[in-house]
XYZ file of C-alpha atoms in Angstrom:
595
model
C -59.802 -24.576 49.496
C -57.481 -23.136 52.367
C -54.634 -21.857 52.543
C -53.201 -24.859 53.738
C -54.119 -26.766 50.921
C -53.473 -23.915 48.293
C -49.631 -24.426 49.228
C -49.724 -27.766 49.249
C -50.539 -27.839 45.560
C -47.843 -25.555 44.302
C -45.683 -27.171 46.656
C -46.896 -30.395 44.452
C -46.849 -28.910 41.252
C -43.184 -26.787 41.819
C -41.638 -30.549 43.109
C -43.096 -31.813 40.167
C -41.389 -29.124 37.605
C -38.295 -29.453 39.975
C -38.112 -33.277 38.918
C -39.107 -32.436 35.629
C -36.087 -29.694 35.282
C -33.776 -32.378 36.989
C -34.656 -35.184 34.448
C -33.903 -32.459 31.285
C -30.696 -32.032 32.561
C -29.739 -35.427 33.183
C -30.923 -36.399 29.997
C -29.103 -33.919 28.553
C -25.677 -34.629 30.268
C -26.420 -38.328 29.131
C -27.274 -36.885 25.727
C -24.237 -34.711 25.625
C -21.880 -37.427 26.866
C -23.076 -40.223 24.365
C -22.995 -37.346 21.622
C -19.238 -36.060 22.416
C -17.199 -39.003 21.138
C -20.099 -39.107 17.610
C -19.096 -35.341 17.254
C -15.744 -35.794 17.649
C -15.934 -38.185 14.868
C -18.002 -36.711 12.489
C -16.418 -33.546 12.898
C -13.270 -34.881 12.265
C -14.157 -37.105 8.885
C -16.593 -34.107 7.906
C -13.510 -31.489 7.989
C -11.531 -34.554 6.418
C -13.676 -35.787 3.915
C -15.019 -32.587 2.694
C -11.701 -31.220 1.883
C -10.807 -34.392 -0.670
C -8.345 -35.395 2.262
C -6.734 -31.948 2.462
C -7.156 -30.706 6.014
C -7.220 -32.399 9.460
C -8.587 -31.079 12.080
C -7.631 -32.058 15.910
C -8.948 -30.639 19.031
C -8.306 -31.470 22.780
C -11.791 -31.290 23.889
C -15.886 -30.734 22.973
C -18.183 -29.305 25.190
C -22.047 -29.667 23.966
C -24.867 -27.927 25.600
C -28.140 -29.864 23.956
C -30.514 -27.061 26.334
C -28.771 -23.882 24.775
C -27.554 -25.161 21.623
C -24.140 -24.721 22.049
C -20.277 -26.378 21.255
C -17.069 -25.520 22.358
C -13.791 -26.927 21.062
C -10.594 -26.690 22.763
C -7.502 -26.574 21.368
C -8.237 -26.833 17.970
C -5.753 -26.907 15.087
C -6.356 -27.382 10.958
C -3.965 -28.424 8.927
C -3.240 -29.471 5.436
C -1.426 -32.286 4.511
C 1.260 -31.359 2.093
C 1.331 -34.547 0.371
C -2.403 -34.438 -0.844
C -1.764 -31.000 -1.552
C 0.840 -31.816 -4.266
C -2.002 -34.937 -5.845
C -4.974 -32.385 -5.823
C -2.409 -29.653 -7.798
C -1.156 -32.651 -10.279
C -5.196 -33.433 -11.006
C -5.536 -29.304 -11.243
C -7.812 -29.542 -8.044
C -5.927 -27.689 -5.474
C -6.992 -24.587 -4.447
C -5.034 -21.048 -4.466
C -4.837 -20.818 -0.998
C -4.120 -22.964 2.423
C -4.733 -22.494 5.711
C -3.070 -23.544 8.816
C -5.015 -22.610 12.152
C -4.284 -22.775 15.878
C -6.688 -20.951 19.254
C -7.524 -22.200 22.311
C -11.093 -22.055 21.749
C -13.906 -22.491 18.645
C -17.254 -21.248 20.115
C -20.436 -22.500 18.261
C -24.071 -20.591 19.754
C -27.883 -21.650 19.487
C -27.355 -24.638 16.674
C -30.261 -26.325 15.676
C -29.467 -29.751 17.171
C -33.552 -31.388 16.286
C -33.067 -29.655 13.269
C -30.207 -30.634 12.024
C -31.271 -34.419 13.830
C -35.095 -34.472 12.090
C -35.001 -31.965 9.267
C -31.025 -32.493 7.929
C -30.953 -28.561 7.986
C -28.019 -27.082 10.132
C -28.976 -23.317 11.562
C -25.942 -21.888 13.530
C -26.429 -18.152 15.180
C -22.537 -17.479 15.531
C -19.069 -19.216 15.167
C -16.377 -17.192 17.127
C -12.576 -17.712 16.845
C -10.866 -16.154 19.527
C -7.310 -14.964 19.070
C -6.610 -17.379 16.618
C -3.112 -18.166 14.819
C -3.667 -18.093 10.910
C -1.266 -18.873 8.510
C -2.597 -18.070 4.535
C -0.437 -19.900 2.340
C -0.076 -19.105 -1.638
C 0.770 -21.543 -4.068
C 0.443 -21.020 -7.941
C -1.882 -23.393 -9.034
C -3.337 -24.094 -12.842
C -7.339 -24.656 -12.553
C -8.900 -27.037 -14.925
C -10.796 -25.569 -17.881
C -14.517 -24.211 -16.818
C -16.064 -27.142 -19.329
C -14.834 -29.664 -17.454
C -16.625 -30.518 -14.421
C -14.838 -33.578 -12.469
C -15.142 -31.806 -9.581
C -18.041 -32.115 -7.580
C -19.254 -28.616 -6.070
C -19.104 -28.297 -2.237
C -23.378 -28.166 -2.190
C -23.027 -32.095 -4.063
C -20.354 -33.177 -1.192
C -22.715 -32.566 1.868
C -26.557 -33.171 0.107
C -26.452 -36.687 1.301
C -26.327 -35.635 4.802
C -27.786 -31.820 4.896
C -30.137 -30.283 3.112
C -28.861 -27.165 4.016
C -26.279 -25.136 6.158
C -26.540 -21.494 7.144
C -24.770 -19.855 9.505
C -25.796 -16.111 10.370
C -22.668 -14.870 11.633
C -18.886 -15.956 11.820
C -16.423 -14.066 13.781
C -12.672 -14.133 14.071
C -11.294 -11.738 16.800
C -7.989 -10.391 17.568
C -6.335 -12.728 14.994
C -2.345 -13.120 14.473
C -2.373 -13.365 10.591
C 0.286 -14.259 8.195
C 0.402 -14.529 4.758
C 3.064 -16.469 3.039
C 3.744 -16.472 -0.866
C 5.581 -19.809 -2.086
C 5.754 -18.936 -5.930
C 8.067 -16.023 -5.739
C 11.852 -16.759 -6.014
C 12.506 -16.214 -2.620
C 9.385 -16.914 -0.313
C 8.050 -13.804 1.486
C 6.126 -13.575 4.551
C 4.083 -10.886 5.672
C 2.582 -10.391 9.275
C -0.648 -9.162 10.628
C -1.404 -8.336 14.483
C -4.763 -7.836 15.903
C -7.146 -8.900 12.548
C -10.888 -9.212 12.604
C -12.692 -10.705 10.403
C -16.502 -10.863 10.012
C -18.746 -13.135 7.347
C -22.620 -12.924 7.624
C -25.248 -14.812 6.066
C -23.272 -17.883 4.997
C -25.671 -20.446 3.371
C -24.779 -24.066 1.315
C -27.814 -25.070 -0.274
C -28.957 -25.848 -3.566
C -29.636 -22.680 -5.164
C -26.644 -20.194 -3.189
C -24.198 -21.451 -5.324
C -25.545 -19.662 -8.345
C -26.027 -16.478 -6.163
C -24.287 -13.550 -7.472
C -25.388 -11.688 -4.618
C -23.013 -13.926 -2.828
C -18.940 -14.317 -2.253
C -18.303 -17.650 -1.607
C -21.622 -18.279 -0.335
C -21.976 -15.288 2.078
C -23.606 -12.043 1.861
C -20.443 -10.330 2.971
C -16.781 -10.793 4.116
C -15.267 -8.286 5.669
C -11.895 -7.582 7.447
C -10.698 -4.517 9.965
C -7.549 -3.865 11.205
C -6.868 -1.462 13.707
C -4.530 0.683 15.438
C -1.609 -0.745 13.903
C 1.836 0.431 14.517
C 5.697 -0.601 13.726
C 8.991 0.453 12.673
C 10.758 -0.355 10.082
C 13.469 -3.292 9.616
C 16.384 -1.353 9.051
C 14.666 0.813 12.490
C 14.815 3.857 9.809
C 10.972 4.606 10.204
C 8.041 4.416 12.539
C 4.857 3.422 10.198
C 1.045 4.149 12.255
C -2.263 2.844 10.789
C -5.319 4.102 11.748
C -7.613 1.184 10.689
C -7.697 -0.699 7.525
C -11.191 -2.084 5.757
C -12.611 -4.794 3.478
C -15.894 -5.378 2.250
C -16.565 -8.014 -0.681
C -20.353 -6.699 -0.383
C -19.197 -3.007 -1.184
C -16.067 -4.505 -2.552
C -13.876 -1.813 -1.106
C -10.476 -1.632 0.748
C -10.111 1.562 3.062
C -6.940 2.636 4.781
C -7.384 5.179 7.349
C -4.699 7.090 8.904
C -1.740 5.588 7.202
C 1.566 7.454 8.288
C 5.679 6.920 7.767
C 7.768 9.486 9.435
C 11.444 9.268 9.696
C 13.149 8.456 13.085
C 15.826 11.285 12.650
C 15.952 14.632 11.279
C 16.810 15.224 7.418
C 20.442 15.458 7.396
C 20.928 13.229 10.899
C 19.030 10.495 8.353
C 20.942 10.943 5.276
C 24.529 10.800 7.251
C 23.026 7.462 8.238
C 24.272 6.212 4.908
C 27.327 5.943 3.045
C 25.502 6.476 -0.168
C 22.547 9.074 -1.474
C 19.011 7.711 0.226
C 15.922 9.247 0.044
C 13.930 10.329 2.987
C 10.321 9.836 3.064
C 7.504 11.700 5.197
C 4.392 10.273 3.958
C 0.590 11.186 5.762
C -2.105 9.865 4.681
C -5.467 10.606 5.648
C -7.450 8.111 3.284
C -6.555 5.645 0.924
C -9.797 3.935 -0.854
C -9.876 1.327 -3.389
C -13.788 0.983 -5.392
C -14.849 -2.042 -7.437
C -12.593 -4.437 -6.334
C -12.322 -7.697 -7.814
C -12.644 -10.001 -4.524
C -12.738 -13.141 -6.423
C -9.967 -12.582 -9.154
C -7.541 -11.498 -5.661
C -8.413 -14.573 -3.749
C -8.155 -17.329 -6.783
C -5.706 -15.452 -8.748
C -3.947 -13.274 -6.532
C -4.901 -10.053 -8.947
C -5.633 -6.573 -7.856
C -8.406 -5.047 -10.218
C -9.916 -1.872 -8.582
C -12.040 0.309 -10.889
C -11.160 3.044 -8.957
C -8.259 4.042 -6.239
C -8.445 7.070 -4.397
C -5.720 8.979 -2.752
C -6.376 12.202 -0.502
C -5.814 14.625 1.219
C -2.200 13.443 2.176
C 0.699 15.363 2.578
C 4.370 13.677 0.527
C 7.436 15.115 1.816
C 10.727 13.479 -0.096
C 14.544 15.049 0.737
C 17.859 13.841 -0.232
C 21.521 15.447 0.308
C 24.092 15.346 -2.278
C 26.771 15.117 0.626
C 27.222 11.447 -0.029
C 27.645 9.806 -3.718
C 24.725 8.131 -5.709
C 24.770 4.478 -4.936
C 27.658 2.653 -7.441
C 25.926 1.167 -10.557
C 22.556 2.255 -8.932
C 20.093 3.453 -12.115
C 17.644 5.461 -10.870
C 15.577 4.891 -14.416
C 14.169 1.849 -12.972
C 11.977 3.738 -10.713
C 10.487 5.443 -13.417
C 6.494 4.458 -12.625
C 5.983 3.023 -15.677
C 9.137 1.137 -15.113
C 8.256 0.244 -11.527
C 4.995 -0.879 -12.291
C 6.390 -3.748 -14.217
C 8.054 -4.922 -11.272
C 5.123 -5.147 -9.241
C 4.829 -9.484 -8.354
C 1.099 -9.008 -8.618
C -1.063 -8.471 -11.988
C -2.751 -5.320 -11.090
C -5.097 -3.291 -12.876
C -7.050 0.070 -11.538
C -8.874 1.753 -13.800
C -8.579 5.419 -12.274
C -5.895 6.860 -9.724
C -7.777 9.695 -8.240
C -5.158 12.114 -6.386
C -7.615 14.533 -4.707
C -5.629 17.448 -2.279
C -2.527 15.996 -2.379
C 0.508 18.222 -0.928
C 4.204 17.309 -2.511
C 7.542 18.637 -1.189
C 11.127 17.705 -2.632
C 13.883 19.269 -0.684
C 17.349 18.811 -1.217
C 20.820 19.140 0.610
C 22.858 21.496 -1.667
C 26.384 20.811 -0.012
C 28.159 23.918 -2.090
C 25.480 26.407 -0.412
C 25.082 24.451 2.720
C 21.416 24.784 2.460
C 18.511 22.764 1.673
C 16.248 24.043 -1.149
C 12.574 23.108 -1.995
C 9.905 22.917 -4.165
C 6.096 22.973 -2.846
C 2.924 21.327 -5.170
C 0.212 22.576 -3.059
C -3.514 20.634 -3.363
C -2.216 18.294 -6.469
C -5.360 16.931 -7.885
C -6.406 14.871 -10.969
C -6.391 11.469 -12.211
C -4.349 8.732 -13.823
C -5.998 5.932 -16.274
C -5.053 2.626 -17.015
C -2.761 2.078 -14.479
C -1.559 -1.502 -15.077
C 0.470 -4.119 -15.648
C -1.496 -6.901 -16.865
C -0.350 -8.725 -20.208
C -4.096 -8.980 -21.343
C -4.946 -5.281 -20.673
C -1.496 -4.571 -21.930
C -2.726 -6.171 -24.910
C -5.573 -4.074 -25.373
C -4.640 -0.598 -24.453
C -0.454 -0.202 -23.184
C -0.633 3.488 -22.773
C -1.508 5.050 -18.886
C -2.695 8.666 -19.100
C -2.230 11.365 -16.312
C -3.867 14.995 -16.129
C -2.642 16.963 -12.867
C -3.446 20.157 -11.323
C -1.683 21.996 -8.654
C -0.076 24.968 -6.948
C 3.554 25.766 -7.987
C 4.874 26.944 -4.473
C 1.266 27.173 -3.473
C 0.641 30.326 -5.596
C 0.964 29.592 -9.412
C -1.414 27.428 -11.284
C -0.252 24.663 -13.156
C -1.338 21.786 -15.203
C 1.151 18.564 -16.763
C -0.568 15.858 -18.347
C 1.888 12.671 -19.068
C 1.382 9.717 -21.181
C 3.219 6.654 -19.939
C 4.136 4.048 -22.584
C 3.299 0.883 -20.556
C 5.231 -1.640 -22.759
C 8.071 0.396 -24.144
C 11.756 -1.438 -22.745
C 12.846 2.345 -23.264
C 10.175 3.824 -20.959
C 8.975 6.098 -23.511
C 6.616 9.027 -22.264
C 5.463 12.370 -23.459
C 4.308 15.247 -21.398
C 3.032 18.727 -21.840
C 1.775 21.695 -19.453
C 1.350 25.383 -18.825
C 1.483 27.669 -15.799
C -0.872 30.784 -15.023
C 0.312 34.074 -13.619
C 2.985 33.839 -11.326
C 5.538 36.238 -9.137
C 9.147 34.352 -9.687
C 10.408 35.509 -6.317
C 8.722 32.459 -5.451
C 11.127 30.189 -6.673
C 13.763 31.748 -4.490
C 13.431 29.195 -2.104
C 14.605 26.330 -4.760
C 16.735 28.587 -6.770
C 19.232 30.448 -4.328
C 20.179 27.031 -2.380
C 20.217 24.445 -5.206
C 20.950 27.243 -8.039
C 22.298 29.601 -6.092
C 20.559 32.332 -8.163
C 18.615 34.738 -6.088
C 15.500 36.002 -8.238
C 14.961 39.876 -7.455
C 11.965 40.435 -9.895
C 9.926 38.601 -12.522
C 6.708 38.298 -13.272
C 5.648 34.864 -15.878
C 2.376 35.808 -17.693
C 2.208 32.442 -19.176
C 4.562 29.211 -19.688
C 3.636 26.302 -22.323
C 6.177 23.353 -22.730
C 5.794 19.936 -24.097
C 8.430 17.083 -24.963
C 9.425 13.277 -25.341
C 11.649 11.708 -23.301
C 12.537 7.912 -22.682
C 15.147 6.425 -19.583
C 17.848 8.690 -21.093
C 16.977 12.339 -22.122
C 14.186 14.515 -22.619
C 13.438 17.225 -25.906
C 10.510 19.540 -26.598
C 9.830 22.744 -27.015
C 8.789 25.795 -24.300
C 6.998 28.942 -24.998
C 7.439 31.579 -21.736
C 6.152 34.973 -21.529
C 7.211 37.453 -18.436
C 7.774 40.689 -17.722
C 11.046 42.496 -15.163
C 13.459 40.021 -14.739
C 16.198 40.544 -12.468
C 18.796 37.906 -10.544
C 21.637 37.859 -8.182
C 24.276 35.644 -8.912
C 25.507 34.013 -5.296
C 29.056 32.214 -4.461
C 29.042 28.910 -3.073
C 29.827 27.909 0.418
C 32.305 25.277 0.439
C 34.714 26.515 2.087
C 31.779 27.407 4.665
C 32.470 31.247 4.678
C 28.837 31.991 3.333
C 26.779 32.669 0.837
C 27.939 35.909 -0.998
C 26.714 37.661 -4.492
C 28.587 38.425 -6.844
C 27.786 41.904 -7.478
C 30.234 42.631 -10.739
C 29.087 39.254 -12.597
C 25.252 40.170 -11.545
C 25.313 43.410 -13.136
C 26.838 41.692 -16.006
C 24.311 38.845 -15.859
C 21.380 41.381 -15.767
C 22.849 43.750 -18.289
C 24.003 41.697 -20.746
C 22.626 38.355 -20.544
C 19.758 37.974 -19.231
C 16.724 39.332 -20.774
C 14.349 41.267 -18.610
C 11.228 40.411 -20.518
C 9.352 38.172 -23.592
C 8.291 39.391 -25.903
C 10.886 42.574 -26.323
C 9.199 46.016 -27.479
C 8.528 45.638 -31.157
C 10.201 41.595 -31.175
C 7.979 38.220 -31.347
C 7.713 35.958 -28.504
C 10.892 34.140 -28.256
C 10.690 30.366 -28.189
C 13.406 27.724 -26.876
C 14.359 24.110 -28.013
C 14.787 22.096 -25.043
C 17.448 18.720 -24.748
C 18.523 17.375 -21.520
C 20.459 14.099 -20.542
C 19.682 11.823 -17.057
C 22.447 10.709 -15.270
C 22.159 7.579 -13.870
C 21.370 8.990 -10.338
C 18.667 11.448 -11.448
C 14.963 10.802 -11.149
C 11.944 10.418 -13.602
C 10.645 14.171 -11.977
C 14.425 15.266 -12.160
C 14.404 14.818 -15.724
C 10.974 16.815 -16.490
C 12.303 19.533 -14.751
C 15.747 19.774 -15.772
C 14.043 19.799 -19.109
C 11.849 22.487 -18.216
C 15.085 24.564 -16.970
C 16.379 24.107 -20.047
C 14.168 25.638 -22.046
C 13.770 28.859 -19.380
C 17.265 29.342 -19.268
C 17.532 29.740 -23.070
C 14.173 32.339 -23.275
C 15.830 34.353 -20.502
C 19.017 34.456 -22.064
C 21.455 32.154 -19.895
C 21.476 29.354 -22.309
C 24.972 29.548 -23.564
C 26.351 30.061 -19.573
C 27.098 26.483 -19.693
C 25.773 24.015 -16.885
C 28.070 22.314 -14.526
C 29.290 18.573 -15.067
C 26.911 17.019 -11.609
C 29.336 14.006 -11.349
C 32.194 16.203 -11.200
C 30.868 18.962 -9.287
C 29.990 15.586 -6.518
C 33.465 14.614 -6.401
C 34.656 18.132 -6.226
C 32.314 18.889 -3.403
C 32.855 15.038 -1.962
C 37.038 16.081 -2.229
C 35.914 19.455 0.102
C 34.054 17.373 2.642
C 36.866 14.661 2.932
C 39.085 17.796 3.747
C 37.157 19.356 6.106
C 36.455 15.881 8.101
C 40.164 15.541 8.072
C 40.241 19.142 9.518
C 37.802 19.006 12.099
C 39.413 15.697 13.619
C 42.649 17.408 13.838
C 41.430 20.472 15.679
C 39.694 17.755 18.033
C 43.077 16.131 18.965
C 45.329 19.927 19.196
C 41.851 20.744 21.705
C 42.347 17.427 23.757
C 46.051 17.940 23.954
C 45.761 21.284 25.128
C 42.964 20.107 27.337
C 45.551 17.574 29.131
């Protein structure tokens, strides 16, 4: 054969693929374009049908590709109609949870079109959503009884058309997400930017609805949100997220680089207010719920975790006593126990594990004019039966805590706390002990907010425990040190300085206070300890004013009695009102002069 000839034949044979090719895609453009308008339809009374008349679902246009498999819907929007909402929840069908959707495009790849045509089996590579609008809707809804079975399950809805359907991968990018909760008093919304969402291995078929390996008939669900940032409402705070995780196959939730710093300095931020407001400074590097009960969140929006870990994270709180405590405010009710109760959603976590944890309170003095502090260094431990419940409540109502840390990063020192769960009194009971420790250390707390400057003092051991409830604290303290010495400082309200007062210190240390415990030839002294809470002190201010207690009467100070805080505030409040009034009249004599 020539050459000639050779090229006629492929010549031949490529003109006859050529027609070949052309004919496909004809056919297919005829295929696709008698096939849009059944789509649209059975899509339609599929998404309608399927959901017992719940959802619609509307879309501008389809694009089918019979060669690669693929669909495209265009402006698409679900959602539910309100009105079969309220039948299904009066026949105890409705589910927890609605959804209303909105995007610009739904992107089906490779579906088994002769599959699903010949074999009634539907095969789908991927579904994408692409920057979708999702609202997730929460109603309170009462489920019929597991022995009754009216409801047919969602395999028995499509078996007269599929066999099966499994879809390897579903993808929602870059989604605007809000979640809206209709059974609380007042409804609340809360908003999501920038949420993806992943579900592989979905499969409807006889058998995967018995699956335990499976949530909802996939594999896994999984959610990541990232690089989130904000500030506040009242534009107090700028809050930073790293990333935030879900899993229902490891059934964990991770938060990653979760962060609320202040937008003004400490005493800028509490002159904000008219009233005493604490000011947060929260980092934290990992936050890590374990065993999480995917289901029992989704169907009955409750939070079981058998585990919750916290750490390392640094917990900076500071509040000035310039201003007065918020009128009628009780700060009892933030008790944790107490707090806990007022959680909206059932929650139950086996173990709080604090691991590294730094803690700071500071705290304006305004009759030093400085701000003392108290450091926990590397708090660590863990906290059972955190809950609120009523059917764990039932069982066990008691939440036990066993912390370590560093007092001012140097002393070691252990409180464990029992937390009556149930009690209207928010009962608790706690006990600790400190190691070795050099009381210069406390100098830091004790000259601005005591205004006691510790010269000496060495603690060989402390022991305390006591009972307390939302109004006072008892118990008993055993303290043993060696070489205690103090200075006794003025205040500095009338902002001419911290001075000591040399005469009453050499009284103090000479005739009060007792440089050691035990005494040469004497027993250990022990101390009763009773406090009261004011209304505007915390759960932690109460444990340690306890504490002080109990040290003060060992040492010897016990019978100096403490000052009244409410009228000490108005005292000091009285001072500040004067010196505002002075300062603004100095301003007007230096204007005058000025002109």
């Amino acid at each position: 054969m020539t050459a000639q000839h050779r090229n006629k034949v492929w010549i031949w044979i490529g003109s006859i693929f050529g027609i070949l090719i052309l004919i496909v895609a004809f056919g297919a453009m005829f295929l696709s374009a008698r096939w849009k308008p059944i789509l649209t339809e059975k899509i339609k009374a599929g998404v309608y049908n399927g959901s017992h008349h719940l959802y619609r679902i509307d879309f501008k246009s389809i694009n089918l590709n019979i060669i690669t498999g693929s669909l495209a819907l265009r402006d698409v929007t679900l959602m539910p109609d309100t009105a079969v909402f309220d039948s299904l929840k009066k026949k105890q069908l409705a589910p927890a949870h609605t959804f209303e959707l909105k995007l610009k495009k739904l992107q089906i790849s490779r579906v088994g079109i002769l599959t699903a045509y010949f074999k009634k089996r539907i095969d789908v590579k991927e579904i994408l959503l692409q920057k979708p609008s999702i609202n997730m809707i929460f109603n309170k809804v009462v489920k019929k009884p597991d022995t009754i079975k009216d409801e047919k399950s969602l395999y028995e809805q499509i078996s007269k058309t599929f066999k099966s359907v499994h879809v390897k991968s579903i993808k929602i990018v870059d989604a605007d997400f809000d979640y809206i909760n209709k059974t609380a008093a007042k409804k609340t919304k809360n908003s999501i930017k920038h949420l993806d969402i992943t579900v592989n291995d979905f499969l409807l078929d006889s058998l995967s609805g018995n699956d335990t390996t499976r949530f909802y008939y996939t594999k896994d669900a999984s959610f990541q949100i990232a690089g989130y940032k904000s500030v506040t409402k009242d534009k107090m705070y700028s809050m930073k997220v790293d990333t935030i995780k879900g899993s229902t196959a490891s059934k964990k939730i991770m938060v990653k680089g979760f962060k609320l710093t202040p937008l003004y300095n400490e005493l800028t931020f509490a002159r904000k207010y008219k009233i005493q407001k604490d000011r947060y400074n929260l980092s934290f590097d990992k936050i890590e719920f374990n065993g999480v009960d995917f289901i029992s969140l989704n169907t009955d929006q409750k939070l079981h975790a058998k585990s919750l870990r916290i750490g390392p994270a640094n917990v900076e709180v500071f509040m000035s006593r310039e201003s007065p405590p918020p009128p009628g405010f009780d700060k009892g009710r933030n008790y944790p126990q107490m707090a806990l109760k007022r959680l909206n959603m059932p929650t139950l976590i086996d173990t709080v594990k604090l691991r590294n944890v730094n803690v700071k309170y500071a705290e304006f003095n305004p009759a030093s004019k400085k701000t003392g502090s108290v450091d926990f260094k590397a708090l660590t431990g863990n906290i059972l039966n955190v809950t609120n419940d009523s059917l764990q409540l039932s069982k066990k109502n008691h939440a036990l805590a066993d912390l370590n840390a560093l007092l001012m990063g140097t002393g070691k020192l252990n409180v464990k706390i029992d937390f009556n769960l149930t009690d209207n009194n928010g009962a608790f009971t706690y006990s600790g002990n400190l190691g070795r420790f050099d009381m210069k250390n406390l100098n830091p707390l004790s000259k601005s907010l005591g205004l006691v400057e510790i010269e000496s003092g060495n603690i060989q051991q402390v022991d305390f425990k006591a009972n307390g409830n939302l109004r006072s604290a008892t118990g008993s303290m055993n303290m043993l040190y060696t070489d205690l010495k103090v200075k006794l400082l003025s205040d500095n309200i009338d902002g001419k300085g911290t001075k000591e007062k040399g005469f009453l210190s050499f009284l103090a240390n000479a005739i009060l206070v007792k440089n050691e415990n035990p005494q040469k030839g004497e027993a250990p002294r022990t101390a009763s300890m009773t406090n009261t809470r004011i209304n505007s002190a915390s759960f932690f201010n109460l444990m340690w004013k306890t504490v002080f207690v109990g040290i003060k009467e060992i040492v010897g100070v016990g019978i100096v009695p403490e000052k009244n805080p409410v009228k000490q505030q108005k005292v000091i409040a009285k001072k500040i009102r004067e010196q505002k009034r002075a300062d603004r009249k100095a301003a007007r004599e230096a204007r005058r002069e000025k002109n």
